[in-house]
mmCIF file with all atom_site columns, C-alpha atoms in Angstrom:
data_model
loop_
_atom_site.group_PDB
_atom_site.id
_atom_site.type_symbol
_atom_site.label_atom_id
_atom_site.label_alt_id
_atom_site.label_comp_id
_atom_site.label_asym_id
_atom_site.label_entity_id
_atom_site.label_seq_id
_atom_site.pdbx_PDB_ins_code
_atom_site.Cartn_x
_atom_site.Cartn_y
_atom_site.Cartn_z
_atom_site.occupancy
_atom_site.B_iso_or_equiv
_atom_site.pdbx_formal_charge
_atom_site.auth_seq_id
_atom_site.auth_comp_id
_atom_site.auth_asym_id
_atom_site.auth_atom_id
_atom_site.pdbx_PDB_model_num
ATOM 1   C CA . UNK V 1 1   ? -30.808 -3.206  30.979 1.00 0.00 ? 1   UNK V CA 1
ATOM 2   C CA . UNK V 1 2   ? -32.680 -0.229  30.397 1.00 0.00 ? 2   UNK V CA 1
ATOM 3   C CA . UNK V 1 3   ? -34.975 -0.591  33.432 1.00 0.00 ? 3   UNK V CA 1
ATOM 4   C CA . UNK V 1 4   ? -31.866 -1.089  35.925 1.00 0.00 ? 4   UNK V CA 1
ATOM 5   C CA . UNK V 1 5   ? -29.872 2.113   35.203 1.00 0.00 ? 5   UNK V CA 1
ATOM 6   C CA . UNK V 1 6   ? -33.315 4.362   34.723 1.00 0.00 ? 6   UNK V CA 1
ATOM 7   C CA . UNK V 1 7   ? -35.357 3.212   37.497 1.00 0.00 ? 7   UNK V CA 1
ATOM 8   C CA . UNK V 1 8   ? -35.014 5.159   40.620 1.00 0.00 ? 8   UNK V CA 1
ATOM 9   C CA . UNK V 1 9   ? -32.885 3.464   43.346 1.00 0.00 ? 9   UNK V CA 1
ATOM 10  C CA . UNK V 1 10  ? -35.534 2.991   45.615 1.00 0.00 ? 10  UNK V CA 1
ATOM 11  C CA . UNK V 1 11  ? -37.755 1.151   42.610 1.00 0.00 ? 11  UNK V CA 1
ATOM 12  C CA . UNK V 1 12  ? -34.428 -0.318  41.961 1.00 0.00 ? 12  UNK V CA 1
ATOM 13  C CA . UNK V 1 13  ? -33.776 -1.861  45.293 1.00 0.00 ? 13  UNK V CA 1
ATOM 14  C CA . UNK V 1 14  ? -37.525 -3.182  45.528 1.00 0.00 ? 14  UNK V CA 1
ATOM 15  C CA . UNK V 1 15  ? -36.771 -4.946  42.529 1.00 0.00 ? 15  UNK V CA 1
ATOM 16  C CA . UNK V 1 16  ? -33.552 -6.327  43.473 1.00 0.00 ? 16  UNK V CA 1
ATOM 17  C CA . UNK V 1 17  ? -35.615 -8.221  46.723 1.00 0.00 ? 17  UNK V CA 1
ATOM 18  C CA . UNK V 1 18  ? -37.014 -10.048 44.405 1.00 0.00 ? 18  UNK V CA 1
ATOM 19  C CA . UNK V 1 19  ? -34.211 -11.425 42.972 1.00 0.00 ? 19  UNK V CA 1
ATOM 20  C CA . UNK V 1 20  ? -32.745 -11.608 46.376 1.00 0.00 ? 20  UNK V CA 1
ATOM 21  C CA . UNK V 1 21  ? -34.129 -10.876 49.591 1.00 0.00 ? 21  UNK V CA 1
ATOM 22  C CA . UNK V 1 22  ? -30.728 -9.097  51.008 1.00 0.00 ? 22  UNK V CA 1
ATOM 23  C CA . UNK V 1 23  ? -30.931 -5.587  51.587 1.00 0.00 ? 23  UNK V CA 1
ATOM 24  C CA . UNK V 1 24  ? -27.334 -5.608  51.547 1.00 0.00 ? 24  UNK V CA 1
ATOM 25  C CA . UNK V 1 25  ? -27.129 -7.231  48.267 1.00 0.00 ? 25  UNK V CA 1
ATOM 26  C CA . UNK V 1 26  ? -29.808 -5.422  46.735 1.00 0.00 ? 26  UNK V CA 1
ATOM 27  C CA . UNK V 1 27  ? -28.089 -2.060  48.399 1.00 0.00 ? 27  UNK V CA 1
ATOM 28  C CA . UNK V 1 28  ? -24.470 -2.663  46.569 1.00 0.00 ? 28  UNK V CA 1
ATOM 29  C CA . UNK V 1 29  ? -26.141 -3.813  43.164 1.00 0.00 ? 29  UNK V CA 1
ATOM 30  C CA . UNK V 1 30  ? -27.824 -0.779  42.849 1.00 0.00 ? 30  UNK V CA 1
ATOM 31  C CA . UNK V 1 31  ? -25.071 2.087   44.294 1.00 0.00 ? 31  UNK V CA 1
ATOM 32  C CA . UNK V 1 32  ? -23.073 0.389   41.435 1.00 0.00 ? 32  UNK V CA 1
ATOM 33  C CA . UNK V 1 33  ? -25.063 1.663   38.451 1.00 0.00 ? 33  UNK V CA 1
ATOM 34  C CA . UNK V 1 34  ? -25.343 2.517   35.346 1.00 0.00 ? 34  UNK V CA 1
ATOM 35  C CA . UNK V 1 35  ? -23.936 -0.700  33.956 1.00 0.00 ? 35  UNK V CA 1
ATOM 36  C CA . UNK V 1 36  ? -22.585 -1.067  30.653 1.00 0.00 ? 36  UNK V CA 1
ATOM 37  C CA . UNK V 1 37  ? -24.088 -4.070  30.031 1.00 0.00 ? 37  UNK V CA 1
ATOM 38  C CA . UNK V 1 38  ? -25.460 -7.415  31.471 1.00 0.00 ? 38  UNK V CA 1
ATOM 39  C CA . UNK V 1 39  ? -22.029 -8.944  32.195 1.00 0.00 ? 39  UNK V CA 1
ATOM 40  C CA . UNK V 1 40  ? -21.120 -5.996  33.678 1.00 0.00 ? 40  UNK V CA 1
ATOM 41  C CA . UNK V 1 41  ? -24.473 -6.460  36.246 1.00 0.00 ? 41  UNK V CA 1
ATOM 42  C CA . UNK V 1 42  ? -24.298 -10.336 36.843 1.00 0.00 ? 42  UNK V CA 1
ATOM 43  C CA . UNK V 1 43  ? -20.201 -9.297  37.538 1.00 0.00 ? 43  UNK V CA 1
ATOM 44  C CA . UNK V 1 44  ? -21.702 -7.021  40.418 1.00 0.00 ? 44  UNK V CA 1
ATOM 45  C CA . UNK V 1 45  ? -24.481 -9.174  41.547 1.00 0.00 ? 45  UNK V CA 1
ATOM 46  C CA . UNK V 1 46  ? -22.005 -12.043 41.697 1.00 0.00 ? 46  UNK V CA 1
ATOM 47  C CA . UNK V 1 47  ? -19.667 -10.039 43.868 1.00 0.00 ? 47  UNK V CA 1
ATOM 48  C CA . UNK V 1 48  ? -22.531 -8.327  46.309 1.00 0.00 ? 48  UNK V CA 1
ATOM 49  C CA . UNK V 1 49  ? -23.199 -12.000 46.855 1.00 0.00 ? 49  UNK V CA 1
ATOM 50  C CA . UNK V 1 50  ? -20.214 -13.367 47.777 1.00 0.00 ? 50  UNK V CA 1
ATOM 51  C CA . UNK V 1 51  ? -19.979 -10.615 50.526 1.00 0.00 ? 51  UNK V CA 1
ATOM 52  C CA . UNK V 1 52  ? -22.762 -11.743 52.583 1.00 0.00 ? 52  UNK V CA 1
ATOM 53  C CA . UNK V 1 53  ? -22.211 -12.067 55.811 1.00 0.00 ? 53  UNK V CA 1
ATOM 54  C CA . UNK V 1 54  ? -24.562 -15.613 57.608 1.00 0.00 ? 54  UNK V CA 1
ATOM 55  C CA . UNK V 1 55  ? -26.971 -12.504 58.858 1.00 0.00 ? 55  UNK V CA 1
ATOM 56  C CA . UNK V 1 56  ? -27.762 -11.338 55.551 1.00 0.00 ? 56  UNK V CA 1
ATOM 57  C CA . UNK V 1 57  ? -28.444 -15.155 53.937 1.00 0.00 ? 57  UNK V CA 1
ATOM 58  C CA . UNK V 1 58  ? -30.444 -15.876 56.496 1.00 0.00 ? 58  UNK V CA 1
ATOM 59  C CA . UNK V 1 59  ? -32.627 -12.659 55.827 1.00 0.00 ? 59  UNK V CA 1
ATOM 60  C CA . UNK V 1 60  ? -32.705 -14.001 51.958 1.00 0.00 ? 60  UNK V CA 1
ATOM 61  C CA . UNK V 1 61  ? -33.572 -17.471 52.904 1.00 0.00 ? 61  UNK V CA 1
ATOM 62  C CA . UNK V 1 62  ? -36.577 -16.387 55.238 1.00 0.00 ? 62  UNK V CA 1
ATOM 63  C CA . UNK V 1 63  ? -38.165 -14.843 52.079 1.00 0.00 ? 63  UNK V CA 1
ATOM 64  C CA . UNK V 1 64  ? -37.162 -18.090 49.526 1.00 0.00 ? 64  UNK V CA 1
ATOM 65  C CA . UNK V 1 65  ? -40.123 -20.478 48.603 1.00 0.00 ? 65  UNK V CA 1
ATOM 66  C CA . UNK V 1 66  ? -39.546 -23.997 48.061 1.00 0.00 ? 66  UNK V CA 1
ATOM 67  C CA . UNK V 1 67  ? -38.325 -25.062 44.729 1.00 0.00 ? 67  UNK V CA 1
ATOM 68  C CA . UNK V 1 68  ? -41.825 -25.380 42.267 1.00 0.00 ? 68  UNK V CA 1
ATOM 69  C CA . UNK V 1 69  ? -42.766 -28.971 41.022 1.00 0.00 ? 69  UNK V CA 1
ATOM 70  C CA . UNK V 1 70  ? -44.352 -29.861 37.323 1.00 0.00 ? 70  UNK V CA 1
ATOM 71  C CA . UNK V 1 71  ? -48.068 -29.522 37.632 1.00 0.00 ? 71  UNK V CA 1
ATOM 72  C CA . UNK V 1 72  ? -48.917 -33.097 36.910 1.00 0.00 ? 72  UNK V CA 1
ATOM 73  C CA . UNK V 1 73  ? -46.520 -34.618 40.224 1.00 0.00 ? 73  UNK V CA 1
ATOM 74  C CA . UNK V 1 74  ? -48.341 -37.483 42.131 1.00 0.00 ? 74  UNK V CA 1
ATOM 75  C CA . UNK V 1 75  ? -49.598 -36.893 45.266 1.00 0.00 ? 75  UNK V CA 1
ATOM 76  C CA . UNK V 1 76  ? -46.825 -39.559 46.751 1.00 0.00 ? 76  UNK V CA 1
ATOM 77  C CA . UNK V 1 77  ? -44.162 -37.435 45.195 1.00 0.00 ? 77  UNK V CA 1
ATOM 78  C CA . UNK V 1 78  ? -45.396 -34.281 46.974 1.00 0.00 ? 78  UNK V CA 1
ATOM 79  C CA . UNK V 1 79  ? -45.697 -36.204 50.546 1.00 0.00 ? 79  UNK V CA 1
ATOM 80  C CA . UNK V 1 80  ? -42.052 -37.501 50.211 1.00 0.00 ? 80  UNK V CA 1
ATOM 81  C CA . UNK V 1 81  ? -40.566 -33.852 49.196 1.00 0.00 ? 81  UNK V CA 1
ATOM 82  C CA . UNK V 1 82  ? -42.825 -32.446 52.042 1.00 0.00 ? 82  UNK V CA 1
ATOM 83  C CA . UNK V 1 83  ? -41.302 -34.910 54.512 1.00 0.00 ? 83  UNK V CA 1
ATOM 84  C CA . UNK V 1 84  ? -37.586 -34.193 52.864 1.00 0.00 ? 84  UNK V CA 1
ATOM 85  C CA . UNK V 1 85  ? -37.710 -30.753 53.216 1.00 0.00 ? 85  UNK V CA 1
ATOM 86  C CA . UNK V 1 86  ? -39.099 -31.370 56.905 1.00 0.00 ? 86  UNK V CA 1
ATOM 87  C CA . UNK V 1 87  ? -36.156 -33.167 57.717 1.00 0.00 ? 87  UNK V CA 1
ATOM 88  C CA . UNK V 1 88  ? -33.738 -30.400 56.639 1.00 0.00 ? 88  UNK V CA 1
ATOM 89  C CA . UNK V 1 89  ? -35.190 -27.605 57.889 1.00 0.00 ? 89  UNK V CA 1
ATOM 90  C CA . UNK V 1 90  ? -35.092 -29.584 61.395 1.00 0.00 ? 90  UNK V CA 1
ATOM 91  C CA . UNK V 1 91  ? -31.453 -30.512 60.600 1.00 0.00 ? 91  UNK V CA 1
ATOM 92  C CA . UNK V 1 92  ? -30.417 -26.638 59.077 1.00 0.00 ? 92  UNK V CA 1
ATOM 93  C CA . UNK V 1 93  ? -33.064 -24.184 60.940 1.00 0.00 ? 93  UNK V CA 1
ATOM 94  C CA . UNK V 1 94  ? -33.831 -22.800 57.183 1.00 0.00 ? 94  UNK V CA 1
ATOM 95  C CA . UNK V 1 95  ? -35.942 -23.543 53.938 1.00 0.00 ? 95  UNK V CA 1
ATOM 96  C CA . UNK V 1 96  ? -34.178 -25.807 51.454 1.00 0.00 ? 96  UNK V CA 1
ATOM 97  C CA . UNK V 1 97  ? -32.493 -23.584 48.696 1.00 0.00 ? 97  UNK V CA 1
ATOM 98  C CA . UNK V 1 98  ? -31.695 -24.981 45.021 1.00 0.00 ? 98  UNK V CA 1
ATOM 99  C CA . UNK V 1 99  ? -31.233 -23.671 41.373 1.00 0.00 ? 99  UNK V CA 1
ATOM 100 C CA . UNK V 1 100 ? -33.319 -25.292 38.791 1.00 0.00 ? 100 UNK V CA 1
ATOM 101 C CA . UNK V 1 101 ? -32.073 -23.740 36.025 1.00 0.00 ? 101 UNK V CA 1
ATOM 102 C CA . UNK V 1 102 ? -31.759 -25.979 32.983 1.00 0.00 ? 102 UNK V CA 1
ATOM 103 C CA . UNK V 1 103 ? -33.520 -28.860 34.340 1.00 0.00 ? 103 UNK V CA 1
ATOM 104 C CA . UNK V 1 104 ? -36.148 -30.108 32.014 1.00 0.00 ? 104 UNK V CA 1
ATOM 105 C CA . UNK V 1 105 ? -39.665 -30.819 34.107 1.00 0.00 ? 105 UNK V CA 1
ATOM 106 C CA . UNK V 1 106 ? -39.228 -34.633 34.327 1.00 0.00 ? 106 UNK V CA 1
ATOM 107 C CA . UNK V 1 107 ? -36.052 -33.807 36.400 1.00 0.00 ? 107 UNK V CA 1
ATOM 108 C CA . UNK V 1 108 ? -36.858 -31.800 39.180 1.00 0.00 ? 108 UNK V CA 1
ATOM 109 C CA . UNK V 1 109 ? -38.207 -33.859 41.474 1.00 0.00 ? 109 UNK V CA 1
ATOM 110 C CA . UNK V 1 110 ? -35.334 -36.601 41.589 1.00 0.00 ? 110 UNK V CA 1
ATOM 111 C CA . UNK V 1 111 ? -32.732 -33.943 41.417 1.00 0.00 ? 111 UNK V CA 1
ATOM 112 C CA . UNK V 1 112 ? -34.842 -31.904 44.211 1.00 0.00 ? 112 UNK V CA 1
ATOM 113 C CA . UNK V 1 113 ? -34.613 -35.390 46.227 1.00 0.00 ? 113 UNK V CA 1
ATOM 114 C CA . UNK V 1 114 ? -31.447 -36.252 45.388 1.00 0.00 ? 114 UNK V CA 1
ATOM 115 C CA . UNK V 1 115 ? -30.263 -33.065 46.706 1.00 0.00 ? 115 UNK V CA 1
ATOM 116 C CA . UNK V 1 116 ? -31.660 -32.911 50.041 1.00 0.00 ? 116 UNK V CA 1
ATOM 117 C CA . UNK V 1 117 ? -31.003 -36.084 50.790 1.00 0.00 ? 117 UNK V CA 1
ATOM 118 C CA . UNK V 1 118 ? -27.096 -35.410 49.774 1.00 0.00 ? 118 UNK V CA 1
ATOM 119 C CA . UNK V 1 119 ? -26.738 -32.217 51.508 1.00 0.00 ? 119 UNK V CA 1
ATOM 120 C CA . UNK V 1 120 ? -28.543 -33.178 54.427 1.00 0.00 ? 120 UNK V CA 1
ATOM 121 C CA . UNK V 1 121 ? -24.961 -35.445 55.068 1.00 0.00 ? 121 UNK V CA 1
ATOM 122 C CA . UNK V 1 122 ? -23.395 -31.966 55.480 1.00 0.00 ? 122 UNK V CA 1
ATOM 123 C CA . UNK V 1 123 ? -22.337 -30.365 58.626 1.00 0.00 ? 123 UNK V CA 1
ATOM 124 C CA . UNK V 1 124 ? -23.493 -26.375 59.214 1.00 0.00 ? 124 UNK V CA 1
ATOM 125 C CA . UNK V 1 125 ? -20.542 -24.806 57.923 1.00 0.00 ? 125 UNK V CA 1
ATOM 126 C CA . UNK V 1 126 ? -20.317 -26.979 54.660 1.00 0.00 ? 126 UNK V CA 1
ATOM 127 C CA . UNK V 1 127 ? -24.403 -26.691 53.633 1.00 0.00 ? 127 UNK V CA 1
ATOM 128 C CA . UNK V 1 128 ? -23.827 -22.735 54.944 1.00 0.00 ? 128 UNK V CA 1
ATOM 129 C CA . UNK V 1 129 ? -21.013 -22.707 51.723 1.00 0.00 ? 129 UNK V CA 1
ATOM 130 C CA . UNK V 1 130 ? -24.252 -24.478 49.406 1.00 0.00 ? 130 UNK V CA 1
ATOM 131 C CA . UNK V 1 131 ? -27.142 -22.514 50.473 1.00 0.00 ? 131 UNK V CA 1
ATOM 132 C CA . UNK V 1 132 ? -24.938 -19.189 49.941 1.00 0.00 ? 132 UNK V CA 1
ATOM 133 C CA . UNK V 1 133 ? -24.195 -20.369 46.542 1.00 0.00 ? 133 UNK V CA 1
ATOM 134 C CA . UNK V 1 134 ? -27.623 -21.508 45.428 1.00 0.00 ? 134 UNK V CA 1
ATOM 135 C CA . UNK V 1 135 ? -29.213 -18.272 46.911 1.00 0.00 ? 135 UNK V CA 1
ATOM 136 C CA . UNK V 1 136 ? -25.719 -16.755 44.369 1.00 0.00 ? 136 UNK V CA 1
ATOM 137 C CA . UNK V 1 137 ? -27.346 -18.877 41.481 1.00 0.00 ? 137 UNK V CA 1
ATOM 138 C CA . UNK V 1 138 ? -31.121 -17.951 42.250 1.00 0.00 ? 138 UNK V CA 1
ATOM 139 C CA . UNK V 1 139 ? -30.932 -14.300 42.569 1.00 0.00 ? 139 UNK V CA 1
ATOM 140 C CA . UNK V 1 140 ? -28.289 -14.163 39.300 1.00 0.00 ? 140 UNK V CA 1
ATOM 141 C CA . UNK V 1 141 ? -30.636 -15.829 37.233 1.00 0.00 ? 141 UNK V CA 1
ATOM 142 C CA . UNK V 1 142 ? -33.651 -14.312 38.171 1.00 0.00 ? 142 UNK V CA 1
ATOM 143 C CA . UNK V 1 143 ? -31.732 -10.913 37.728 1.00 0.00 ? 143 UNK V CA 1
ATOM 144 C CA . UNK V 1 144 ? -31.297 -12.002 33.983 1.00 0.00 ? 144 UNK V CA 1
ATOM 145 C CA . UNK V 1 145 ? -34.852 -11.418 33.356 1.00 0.00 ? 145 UNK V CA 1
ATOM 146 C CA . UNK V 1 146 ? -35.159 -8.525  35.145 1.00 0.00 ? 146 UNK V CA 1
ATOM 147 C CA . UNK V 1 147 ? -32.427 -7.015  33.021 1.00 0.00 ? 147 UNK V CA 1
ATOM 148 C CA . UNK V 1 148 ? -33.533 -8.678  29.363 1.00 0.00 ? 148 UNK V CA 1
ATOM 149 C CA . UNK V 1 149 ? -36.970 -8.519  30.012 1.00 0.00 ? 149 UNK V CA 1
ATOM 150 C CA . UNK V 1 150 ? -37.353 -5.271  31.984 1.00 0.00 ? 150 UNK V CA 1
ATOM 151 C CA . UNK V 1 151 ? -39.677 -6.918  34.668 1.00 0.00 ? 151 UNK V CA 1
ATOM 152 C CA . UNK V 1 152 ? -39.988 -5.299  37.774 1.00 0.00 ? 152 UNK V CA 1
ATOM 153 C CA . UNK V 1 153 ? -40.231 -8.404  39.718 1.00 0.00 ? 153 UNK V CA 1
ATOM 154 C CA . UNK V 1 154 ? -37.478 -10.918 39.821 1.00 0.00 ? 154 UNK V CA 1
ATOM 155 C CA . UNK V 1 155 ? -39.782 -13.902 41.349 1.00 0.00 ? 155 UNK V CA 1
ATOM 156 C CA . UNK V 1 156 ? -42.033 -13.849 38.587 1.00 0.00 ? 156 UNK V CA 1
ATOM 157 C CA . UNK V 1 157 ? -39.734 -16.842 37.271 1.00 0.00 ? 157 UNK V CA 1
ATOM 158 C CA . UNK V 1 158 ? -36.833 -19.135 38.511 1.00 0.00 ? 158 UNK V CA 1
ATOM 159 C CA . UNK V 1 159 ? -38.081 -22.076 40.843 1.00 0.00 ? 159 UNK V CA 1
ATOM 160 C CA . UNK V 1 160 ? -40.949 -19.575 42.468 1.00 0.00 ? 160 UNK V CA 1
ATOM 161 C CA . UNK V 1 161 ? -43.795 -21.815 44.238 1.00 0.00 ? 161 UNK V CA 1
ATOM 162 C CA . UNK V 1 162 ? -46.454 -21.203 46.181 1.00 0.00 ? 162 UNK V CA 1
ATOM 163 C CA . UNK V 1 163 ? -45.857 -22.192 49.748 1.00 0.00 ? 163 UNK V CA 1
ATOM 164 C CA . UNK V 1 164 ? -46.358 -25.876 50.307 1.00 0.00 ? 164 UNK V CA 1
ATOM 165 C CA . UNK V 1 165 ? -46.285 -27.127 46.930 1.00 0.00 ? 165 UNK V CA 1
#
C-alpha cells in the first residue's frame, strides 16, 4: 500500500495501465488517494470500473493479451484455442478477456474453451456486460499485487501471455 499513496500520480497512473489499460480508470483510482488500506483501494478500483463507458473498455481490451497456458500444453491444444479465439474476435471485434484466478494449471485450458465457446452464444450487449466484468476481475487482482507487493507493474502476473501463445 505504501507504493500507491507515495508514488507520484503520474508513476501512479503508469502503474495503474498495467493493471488496466483505461486512462479513465487509472485517472479516478489515483485522484482518490491516500487509501487507508487495501479494501479501501479494491472498493475504488471496483467502482472506477463499473463507470466505464464501451469507449474506455475497448481502450483496455486493445492492450489485454490472451489468457497464458501451462508450459507443457500440446501443440493440438494450442491450434484449437488459436482457432477459438479466432472465432470470437470475428464474432465480438475484440481479444477474448477471462480471469484465471484460482484455477489450478490442469484447468485452464478446458475452462479457457469452455468459456469461449459459451460466451460466443451471447449477443453484443450481453458478452459487452462479461468482458466489462472480467477486465473488473483482471485489473482488481492484478492491483492486489501491486498494492501487497509494491510492484510497479501490474502485468507482471494474472493471466499475462505473450502474444500468440
Amino acid at each position: 500500500m505504501e507504493h500507491v499513496n507515495a508514488a507520484s500520480a503520474q508513476e501512479l497512473e503508469q502503474t495503474l495501465l498495467t493493471c488496466l489499460h483505461s486512462h479513465r480508470w487509472s485517472g479516478r483510482v489515483a485522484e482518490h488517494r491516500p487509501y487507508p488500506d487495501l479494501a479501501s483501494l479494491l472498493a475504488a478500483a471496483d467502482e472506477a470500473a463499473y463507470d466505464l463507458a464501451w469507449g474506455d473498455l475497448t481502450e483496455a481490451l486493445a492492450a489485454e493479451p490472451l489468457p497464458a497456458l501451462p508450459p507443457d500444453t500440446y501443440a493440438a491444444a494450442h491450434t484449437a484455442l488459436s482457432a477459438a479465439h479466432a472465432a470470437y474476435e470475428a464474432r465480438f471485434g475484440h481479444v477474448f478477456v477471462i480471469c484465471l484466478d484460482g484455477l489450478t494449471p490442469d484447468e485452464v485450458l478446458d475452462h479457457i474453451l469452455e468459456a469461449i465457446r459459451s460466451r460466443l452464444t451471447n449477443d453484443p450487449e450481453e458478452e459487452r456486460t462479461v468482458v466489462a466484468e472480467e477486465l473488473r476481475r483482471l485489473a482488481r487482482e492484478r492491483l492486489v499485487d501491486v498494492a501487497l507487493s509494491g510492484a510497479g507493474n501490474c502485468a507482471t502476473s494474472h493471466n499475462v501471455a505473450a502474444p500468440g501463445t
